PDB file of C-alpha atoms in Angstrom:
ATOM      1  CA  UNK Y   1     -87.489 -36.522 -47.555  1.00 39.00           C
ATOM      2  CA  UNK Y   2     -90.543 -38.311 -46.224  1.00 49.00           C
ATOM      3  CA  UNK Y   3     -90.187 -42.103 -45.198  1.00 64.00           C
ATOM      4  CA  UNK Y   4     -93.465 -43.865 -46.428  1.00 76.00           C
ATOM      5  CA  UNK Y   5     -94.912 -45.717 -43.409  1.00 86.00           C
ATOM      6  CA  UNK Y   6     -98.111 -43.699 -43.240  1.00 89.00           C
ATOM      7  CA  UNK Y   7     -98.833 -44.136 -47.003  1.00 91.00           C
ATOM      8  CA  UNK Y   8     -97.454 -48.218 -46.489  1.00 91.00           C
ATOM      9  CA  UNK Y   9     -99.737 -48.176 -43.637  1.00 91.00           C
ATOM     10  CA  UNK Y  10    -102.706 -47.630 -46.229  1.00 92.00           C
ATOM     11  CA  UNK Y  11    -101.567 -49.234 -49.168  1.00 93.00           C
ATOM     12  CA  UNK Y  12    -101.594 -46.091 -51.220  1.00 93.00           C
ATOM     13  CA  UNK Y  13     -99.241 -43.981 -53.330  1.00 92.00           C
ATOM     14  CA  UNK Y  14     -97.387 -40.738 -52.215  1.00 90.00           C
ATOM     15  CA  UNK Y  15     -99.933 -38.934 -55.116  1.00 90.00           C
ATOM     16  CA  UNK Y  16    -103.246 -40.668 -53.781  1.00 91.00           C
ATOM     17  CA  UNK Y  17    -106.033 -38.223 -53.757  1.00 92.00           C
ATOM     18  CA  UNK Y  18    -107.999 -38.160 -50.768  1.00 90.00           C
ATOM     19  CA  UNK Y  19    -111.431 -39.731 -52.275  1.00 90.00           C
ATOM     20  CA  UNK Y  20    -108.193 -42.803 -52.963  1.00 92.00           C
ATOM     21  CA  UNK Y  21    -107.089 -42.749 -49.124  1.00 92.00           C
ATOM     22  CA  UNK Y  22    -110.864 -42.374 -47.357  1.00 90.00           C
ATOM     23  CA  UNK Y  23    -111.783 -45.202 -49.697  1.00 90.00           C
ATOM     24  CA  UNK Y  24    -108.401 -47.240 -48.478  1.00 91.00           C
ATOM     25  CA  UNK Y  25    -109.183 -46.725 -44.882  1.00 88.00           C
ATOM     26  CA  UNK Y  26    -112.915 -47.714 -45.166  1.00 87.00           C
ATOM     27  CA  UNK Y  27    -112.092 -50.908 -46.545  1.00 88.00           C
ATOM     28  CA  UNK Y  28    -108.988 -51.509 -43.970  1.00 89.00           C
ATOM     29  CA  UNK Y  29    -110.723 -49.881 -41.116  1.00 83.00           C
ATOM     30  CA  UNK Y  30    -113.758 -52.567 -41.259  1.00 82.00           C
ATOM     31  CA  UNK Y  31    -111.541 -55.245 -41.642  1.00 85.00           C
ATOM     32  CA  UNK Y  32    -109.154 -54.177 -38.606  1.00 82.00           C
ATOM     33  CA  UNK Y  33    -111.948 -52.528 -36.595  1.00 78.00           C
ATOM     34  CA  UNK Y  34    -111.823 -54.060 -32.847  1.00 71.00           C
ATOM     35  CA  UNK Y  35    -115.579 -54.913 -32.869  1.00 72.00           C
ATOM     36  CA  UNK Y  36    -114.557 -57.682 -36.114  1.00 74.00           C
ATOM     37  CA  UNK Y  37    -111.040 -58.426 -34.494  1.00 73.00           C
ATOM     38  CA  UNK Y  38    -110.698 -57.703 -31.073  1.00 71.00           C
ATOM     39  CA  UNK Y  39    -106.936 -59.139 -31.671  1.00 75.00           C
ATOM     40  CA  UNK Y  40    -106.198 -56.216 -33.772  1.00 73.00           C
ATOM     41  CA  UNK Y  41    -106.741 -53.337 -31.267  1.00 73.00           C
ATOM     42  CA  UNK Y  42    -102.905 -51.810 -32.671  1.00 79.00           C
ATOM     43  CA  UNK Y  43    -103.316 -52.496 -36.315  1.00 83.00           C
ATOM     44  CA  UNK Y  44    -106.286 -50.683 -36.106  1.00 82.00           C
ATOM     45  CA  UNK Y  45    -104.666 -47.736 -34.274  1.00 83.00           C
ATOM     46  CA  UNK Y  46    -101.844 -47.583 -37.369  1.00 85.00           C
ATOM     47  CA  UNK Y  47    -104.625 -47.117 -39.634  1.00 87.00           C
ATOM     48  CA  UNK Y  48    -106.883 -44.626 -37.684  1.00 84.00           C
ATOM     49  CA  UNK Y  49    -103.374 -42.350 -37.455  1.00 83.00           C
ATOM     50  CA  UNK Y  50    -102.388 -42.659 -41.226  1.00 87.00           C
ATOM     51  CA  UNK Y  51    -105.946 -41.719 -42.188  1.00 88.00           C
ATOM     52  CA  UNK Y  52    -105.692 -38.737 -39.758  1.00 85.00           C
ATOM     53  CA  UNK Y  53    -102.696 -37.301 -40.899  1.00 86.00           C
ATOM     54  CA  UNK Y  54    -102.842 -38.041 -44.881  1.00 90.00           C
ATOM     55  CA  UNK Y  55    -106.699 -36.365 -44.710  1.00 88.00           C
ATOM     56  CA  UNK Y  56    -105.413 -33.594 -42.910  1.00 85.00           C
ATOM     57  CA  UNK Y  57    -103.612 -30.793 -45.562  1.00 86.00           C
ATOM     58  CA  UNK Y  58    -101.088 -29.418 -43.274  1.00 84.00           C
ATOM     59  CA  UNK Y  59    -100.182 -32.760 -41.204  1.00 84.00           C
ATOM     60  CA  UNK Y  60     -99.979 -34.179 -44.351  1.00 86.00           C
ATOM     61  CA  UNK Y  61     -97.625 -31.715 -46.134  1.00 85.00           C
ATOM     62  CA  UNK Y  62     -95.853 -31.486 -42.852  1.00 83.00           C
ATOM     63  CA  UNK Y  63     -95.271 -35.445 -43.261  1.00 83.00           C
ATOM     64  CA  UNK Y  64     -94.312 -35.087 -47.343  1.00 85.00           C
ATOM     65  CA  UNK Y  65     -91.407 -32.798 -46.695  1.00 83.00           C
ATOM     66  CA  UNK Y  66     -90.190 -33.269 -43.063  1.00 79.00           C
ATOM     67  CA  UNK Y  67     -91.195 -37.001 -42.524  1.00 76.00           C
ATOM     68  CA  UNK Y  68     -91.389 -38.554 -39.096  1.00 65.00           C
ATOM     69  CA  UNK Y  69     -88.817 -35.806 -38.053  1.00 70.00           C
ATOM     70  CA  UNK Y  70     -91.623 -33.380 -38.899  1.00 69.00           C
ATOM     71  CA  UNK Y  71     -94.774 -34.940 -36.973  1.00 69.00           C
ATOM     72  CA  UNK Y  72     -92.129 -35.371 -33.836  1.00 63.00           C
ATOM     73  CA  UNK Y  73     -91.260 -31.083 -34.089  1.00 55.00           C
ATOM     74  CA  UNK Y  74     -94.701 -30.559 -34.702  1.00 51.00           C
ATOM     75  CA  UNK Y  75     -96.599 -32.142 -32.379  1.00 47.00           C
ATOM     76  CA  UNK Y  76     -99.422 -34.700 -32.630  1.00 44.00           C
ATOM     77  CA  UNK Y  77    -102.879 -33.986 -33.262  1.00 44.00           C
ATOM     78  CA  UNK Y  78    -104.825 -37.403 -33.679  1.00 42.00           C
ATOM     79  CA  UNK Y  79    -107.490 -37.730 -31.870  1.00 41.00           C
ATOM     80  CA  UNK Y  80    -105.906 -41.068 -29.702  1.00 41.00           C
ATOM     81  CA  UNK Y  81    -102.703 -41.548 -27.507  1.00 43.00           C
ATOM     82  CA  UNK Y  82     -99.911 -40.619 -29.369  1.00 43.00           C
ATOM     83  CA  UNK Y  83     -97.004 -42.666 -27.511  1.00 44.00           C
ATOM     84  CA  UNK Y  84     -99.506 -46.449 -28.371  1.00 44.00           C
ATOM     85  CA  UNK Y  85     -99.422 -45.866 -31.827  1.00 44.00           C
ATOM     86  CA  UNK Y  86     -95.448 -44.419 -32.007  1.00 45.00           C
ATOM     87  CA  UNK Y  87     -94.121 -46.824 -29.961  1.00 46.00           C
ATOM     88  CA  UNK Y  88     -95.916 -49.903 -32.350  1.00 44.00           C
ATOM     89  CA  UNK Y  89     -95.312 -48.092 -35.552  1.00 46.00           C
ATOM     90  CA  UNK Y  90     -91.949 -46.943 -34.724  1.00 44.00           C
ATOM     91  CA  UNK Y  91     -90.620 -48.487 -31.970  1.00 45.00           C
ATOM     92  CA  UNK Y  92     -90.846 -45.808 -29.367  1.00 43.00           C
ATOM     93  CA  UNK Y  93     -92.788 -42.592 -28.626  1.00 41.00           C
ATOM     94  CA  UNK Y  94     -91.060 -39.440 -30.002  1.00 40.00           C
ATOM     95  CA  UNK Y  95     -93.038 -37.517 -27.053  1.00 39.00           C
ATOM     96  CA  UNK Y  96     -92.523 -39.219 -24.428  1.00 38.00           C
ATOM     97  CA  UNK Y  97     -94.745 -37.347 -21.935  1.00 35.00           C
ATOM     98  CA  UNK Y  98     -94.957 -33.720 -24.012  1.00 36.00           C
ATOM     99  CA  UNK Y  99     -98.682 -34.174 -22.873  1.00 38.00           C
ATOM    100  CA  UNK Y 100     -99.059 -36.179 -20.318  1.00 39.00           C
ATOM    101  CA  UNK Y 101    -101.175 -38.751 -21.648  1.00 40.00           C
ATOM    102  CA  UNK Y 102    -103.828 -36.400 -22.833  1.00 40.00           C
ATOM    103  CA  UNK Y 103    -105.961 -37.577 -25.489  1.00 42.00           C
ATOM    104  CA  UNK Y 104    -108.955 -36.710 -27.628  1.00 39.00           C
ATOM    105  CA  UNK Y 105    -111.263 -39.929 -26.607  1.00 39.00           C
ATOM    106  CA  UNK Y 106    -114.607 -39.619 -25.257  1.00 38.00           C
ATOM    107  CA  UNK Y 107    -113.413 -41.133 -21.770  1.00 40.00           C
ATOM    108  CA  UNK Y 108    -114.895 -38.712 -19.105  1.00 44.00           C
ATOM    109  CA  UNK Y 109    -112.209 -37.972 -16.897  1.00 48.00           C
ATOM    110  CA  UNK Y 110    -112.367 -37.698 -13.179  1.00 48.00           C
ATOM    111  CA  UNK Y 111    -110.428 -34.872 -11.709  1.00 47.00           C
ATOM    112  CA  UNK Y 112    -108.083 -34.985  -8.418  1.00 54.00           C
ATOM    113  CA  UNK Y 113    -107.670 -32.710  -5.995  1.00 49.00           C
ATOM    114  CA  UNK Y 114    -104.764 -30.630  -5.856  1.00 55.00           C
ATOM    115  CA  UNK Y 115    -101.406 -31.318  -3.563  1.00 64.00           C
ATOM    116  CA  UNK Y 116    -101.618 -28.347  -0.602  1.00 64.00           C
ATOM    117  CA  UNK Y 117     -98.481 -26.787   0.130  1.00 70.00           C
ATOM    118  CA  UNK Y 118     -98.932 -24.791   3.646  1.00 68.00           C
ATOM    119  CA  UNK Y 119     -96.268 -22.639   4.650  1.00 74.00           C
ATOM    120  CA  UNK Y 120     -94.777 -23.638   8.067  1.00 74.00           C
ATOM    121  CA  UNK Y 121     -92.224 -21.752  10.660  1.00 78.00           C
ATOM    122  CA  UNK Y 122     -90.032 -24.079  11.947  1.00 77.00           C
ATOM    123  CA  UNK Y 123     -86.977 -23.536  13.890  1.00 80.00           C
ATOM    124  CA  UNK Y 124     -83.371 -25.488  12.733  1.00 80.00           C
ATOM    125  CA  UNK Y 125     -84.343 -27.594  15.805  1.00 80.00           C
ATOM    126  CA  UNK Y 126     -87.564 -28.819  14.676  1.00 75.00           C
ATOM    127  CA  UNK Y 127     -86.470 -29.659  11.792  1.00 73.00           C
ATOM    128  CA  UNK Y 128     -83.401 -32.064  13.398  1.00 74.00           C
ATOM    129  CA  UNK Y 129     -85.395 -33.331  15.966  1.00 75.00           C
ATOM    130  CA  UNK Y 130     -88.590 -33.627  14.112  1.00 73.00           C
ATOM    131  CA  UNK Y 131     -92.129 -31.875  15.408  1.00 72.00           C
ATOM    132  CA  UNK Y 132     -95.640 -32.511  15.528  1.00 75.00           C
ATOM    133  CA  UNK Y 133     -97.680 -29.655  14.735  1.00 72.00           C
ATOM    134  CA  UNK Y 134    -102.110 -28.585  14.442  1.00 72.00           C
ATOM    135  CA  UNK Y 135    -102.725 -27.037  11.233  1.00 68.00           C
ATOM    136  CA  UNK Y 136    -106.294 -25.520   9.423  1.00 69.00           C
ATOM    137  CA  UNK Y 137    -105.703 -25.880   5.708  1.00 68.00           C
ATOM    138  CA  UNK Y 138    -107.716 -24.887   2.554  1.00 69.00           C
ATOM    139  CA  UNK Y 139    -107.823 -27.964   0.869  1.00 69.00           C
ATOM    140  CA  UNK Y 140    -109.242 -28.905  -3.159  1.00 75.00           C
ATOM    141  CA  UNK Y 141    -110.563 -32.096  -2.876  1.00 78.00           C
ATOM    142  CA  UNK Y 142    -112.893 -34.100  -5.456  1.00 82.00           C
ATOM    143  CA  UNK Y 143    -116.325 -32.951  -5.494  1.00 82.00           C
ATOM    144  CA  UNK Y 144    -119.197 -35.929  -4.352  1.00 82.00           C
ATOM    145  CA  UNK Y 145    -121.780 -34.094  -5.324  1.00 79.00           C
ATOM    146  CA  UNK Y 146    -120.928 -35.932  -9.109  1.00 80.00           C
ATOM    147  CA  UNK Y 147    -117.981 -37.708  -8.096  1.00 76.00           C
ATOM    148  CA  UNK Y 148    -115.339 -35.675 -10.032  1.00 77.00           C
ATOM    149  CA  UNK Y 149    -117.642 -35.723 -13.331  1.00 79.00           C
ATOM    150  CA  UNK Y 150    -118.259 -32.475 -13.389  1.00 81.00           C
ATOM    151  CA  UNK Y 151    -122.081 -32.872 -13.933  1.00 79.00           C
ATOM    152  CA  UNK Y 152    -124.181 -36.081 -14.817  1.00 76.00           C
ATOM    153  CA  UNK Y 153    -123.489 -38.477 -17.299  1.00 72.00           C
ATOM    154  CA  UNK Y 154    -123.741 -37.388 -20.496  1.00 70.00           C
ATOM    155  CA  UNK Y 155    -123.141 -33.348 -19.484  1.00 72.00           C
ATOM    156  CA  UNK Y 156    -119.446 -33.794 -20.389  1.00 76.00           C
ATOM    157  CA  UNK Y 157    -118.868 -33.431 -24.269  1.00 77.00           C
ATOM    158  CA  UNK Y 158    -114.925 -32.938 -26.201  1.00 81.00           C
ATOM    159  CA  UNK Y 159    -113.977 -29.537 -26.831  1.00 83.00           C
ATOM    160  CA  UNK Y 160    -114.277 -28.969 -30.943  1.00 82.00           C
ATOM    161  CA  UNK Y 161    -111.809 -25.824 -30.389  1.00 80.00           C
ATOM    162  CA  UNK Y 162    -108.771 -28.124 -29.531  1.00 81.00           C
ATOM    163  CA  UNK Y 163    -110.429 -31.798 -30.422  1.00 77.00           C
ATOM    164  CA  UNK Y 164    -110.359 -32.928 -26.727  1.00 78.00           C
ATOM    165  CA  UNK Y 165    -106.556 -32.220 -26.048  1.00 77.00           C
ATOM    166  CA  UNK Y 166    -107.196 -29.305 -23.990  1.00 80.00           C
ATOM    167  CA  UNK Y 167    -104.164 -27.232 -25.784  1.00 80.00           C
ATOM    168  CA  UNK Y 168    -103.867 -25.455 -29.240  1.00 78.00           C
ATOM    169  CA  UNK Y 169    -100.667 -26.227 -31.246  1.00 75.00           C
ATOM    170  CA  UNK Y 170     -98.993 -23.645 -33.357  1.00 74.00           C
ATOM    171  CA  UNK Y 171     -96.172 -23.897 -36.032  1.00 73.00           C
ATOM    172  CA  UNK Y 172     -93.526 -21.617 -36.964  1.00 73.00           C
ATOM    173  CA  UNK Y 173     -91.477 -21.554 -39.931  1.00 73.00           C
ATOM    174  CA  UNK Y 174     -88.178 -20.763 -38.782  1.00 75.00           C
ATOM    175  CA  UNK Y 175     -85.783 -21.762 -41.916  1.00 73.00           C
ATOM    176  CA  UNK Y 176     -85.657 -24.262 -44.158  1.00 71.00           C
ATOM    177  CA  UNK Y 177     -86.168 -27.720 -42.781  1.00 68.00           C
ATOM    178  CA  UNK Y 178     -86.698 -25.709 -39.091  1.00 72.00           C
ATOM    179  CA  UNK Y 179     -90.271 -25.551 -37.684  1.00 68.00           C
ATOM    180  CA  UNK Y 180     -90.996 -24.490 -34.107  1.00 74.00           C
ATOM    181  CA  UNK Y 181     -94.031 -25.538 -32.088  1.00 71.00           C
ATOM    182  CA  UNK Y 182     -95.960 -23.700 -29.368  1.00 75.00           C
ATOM    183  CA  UNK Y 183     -98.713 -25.117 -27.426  1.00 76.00           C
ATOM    184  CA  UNK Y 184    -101.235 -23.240 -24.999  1.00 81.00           C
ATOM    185  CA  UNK Y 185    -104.213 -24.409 -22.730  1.00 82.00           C
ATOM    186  CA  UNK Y 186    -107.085 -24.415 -24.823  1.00 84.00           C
ATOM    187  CA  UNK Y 187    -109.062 -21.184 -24.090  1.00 81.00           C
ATOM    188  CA  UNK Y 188    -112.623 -22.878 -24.683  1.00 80.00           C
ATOM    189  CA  UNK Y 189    -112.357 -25.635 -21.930  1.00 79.00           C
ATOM    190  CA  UNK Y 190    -109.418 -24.311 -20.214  1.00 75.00           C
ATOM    191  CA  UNK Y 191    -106.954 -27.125 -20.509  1.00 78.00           C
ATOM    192  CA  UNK Y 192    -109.852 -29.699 -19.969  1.00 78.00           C
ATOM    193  CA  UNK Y 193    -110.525 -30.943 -23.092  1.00 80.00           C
ATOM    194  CA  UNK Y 194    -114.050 -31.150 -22.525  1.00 81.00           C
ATOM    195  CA  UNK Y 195    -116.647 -29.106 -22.095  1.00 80.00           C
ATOM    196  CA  UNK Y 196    -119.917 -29.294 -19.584  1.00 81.00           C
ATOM    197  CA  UNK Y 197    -123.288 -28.150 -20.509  1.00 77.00           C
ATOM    198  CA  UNK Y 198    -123.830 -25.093 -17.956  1.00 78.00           C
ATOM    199  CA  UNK Y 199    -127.534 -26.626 -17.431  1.00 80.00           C
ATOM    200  CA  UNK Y 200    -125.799 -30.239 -16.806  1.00 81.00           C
ATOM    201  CA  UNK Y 201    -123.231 -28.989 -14.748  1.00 84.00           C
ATOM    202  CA  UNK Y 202    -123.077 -30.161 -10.866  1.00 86.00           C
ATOM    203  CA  UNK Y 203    -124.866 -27.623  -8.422  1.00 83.00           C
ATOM    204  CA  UNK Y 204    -121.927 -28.244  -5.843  1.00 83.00           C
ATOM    205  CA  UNK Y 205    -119.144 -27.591  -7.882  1.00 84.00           C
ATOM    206  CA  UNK Y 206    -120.580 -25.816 -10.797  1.00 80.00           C
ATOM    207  CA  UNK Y 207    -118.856 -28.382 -12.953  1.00 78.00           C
ATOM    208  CA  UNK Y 208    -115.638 -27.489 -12.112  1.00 78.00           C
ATOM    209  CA  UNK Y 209    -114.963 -30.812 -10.831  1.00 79.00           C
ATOM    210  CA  UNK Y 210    -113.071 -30.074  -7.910  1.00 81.00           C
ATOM    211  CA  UNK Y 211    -114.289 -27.689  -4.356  1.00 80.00           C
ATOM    212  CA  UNK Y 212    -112.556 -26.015  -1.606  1.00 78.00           C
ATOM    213  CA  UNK Y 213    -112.869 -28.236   1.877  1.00 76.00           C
ATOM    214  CA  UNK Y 214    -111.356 -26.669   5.031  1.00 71.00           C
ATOM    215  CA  UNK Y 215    -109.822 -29.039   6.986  1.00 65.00           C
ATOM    216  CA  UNK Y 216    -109.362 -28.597  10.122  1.00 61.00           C
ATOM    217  CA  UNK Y 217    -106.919 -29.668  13.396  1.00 55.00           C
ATOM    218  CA  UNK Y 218    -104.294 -31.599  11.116  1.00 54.00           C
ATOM    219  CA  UNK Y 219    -101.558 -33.090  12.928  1.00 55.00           C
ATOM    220  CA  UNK Y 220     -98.348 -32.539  10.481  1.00 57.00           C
ATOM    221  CA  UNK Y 221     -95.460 -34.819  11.635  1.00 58.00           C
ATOM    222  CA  UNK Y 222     -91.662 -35.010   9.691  1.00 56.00           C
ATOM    223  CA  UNK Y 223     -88.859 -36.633  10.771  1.00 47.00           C
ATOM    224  CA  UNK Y 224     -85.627 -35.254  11.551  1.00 46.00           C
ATOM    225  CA  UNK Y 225     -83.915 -33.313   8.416  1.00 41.00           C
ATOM    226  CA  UNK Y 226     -86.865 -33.612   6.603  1.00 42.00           C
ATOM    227  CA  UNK Y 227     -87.370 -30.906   4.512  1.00 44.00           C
ATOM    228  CA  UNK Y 228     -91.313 -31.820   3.328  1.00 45.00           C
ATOM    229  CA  UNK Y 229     -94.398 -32.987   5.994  1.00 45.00           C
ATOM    230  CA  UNK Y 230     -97.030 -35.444   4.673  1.00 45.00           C
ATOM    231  CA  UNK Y 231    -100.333 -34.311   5.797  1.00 44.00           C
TER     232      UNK Y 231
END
């Protein structure tokens, strides 16, 4: 049976149509909005989620027969940080990092280069004694050309496929009381959760974000019985 937080949250009924709980959240959400109370940047964040989930058929039948239990199998598809608005409604995020911190605002989000792992030859006694070594390495670093943007400001706008997560969610009915959820990178923006105008898109990097920089002459130095370099 479903607890009634979300509905409390509101100050509706269980049977509230949704013309009853749009018309709820209007008046709560410009009473609570942060522009009119800064203070109430959380309360704010309760009410944006209820009015998500209770507008939304599926979440909201989801929440009616599994409660909590049943948004935490399922997955969370508001369009803000899930573990805020868990951890102050119920003491605690159910997903703890399920998707590492992804989130559906209109932040754009700089990209980092990726770790390179180069595969060395050593010999048992390099690795006891420790060995400095000259290495030429493909490396993915930001790209300057737009700073890790992607393209200029204004290029980069959320993906409407998967609402700026950059996965899809799926549900399974597996028994009674038993859902199962799959997720997948988003196929539109490829994981990104946003999507660049091909016409806005950096020339260097062709808004990928990220380019391929040789580097070259490295010294790579470990310490004895060290199994991993820093470059």
């Amino acid at each position: 049976m479903s607890d009634g937080k979300l509905y409390d949250i509101l100050g509706v009924s269980r049977n509230a149509s949704e013309h009853e709980i749009k018309k709820a959240y209007r008046k709560l959400a410009k009473e609570y909005h942060p522009d009119k109370n800064p203070q109430e940047g959380e309360k704010f964040k309760e009410i944006s989620y209820a009015y998500e989930v209770l507008t939304d058929p599926r979440k909201r039948e989801i929440y009616n027969t599994y409660g909590l239990n049943g948004l935490k199998e399922g997955g969370h598809e508001a369009g803000f940080p899930a573990d805020d608005i868990f951890s102050h409604i119920f003491g605690g995020s159910p997903f703890g990092s399920m998707f590492g911190g992804m989130d559906g605002s209109s932040r754009r989000r700089r990209h980092r280069g990726e770790d390179t792992v180069h595969p060395l030859r050593v010999t048992l006694e390099d690795i006891y004694n420790g060995k400095t070594v000259k290495l030429q390495v493909d490396h993915t670093v930001v790209c300057k050309g737009c700073d890790g943007m992607g393209g200029r400001a204004g290029a980069n706008f959320k993906c409407s496929s998967c609402r700026g997560r950059g996965i899809k969610i799926t549900f399974k009915q597996l028994g009674p009381n038993m859902m199962q959820q799959m997720q997948s990178a988003c196929s539109e923006c490829r994981g990104e959760g946003e999507i660049i105008n091909e016409k806005d898109a950096c020339k260097t990097c062709k808004g990928r974000k990220v380019v391929k920089k040789r580097l070259r002459c490295l010294k790579c130095t470990w310490i004895k019985a060290c199994a991993t370099a820093n470059v």
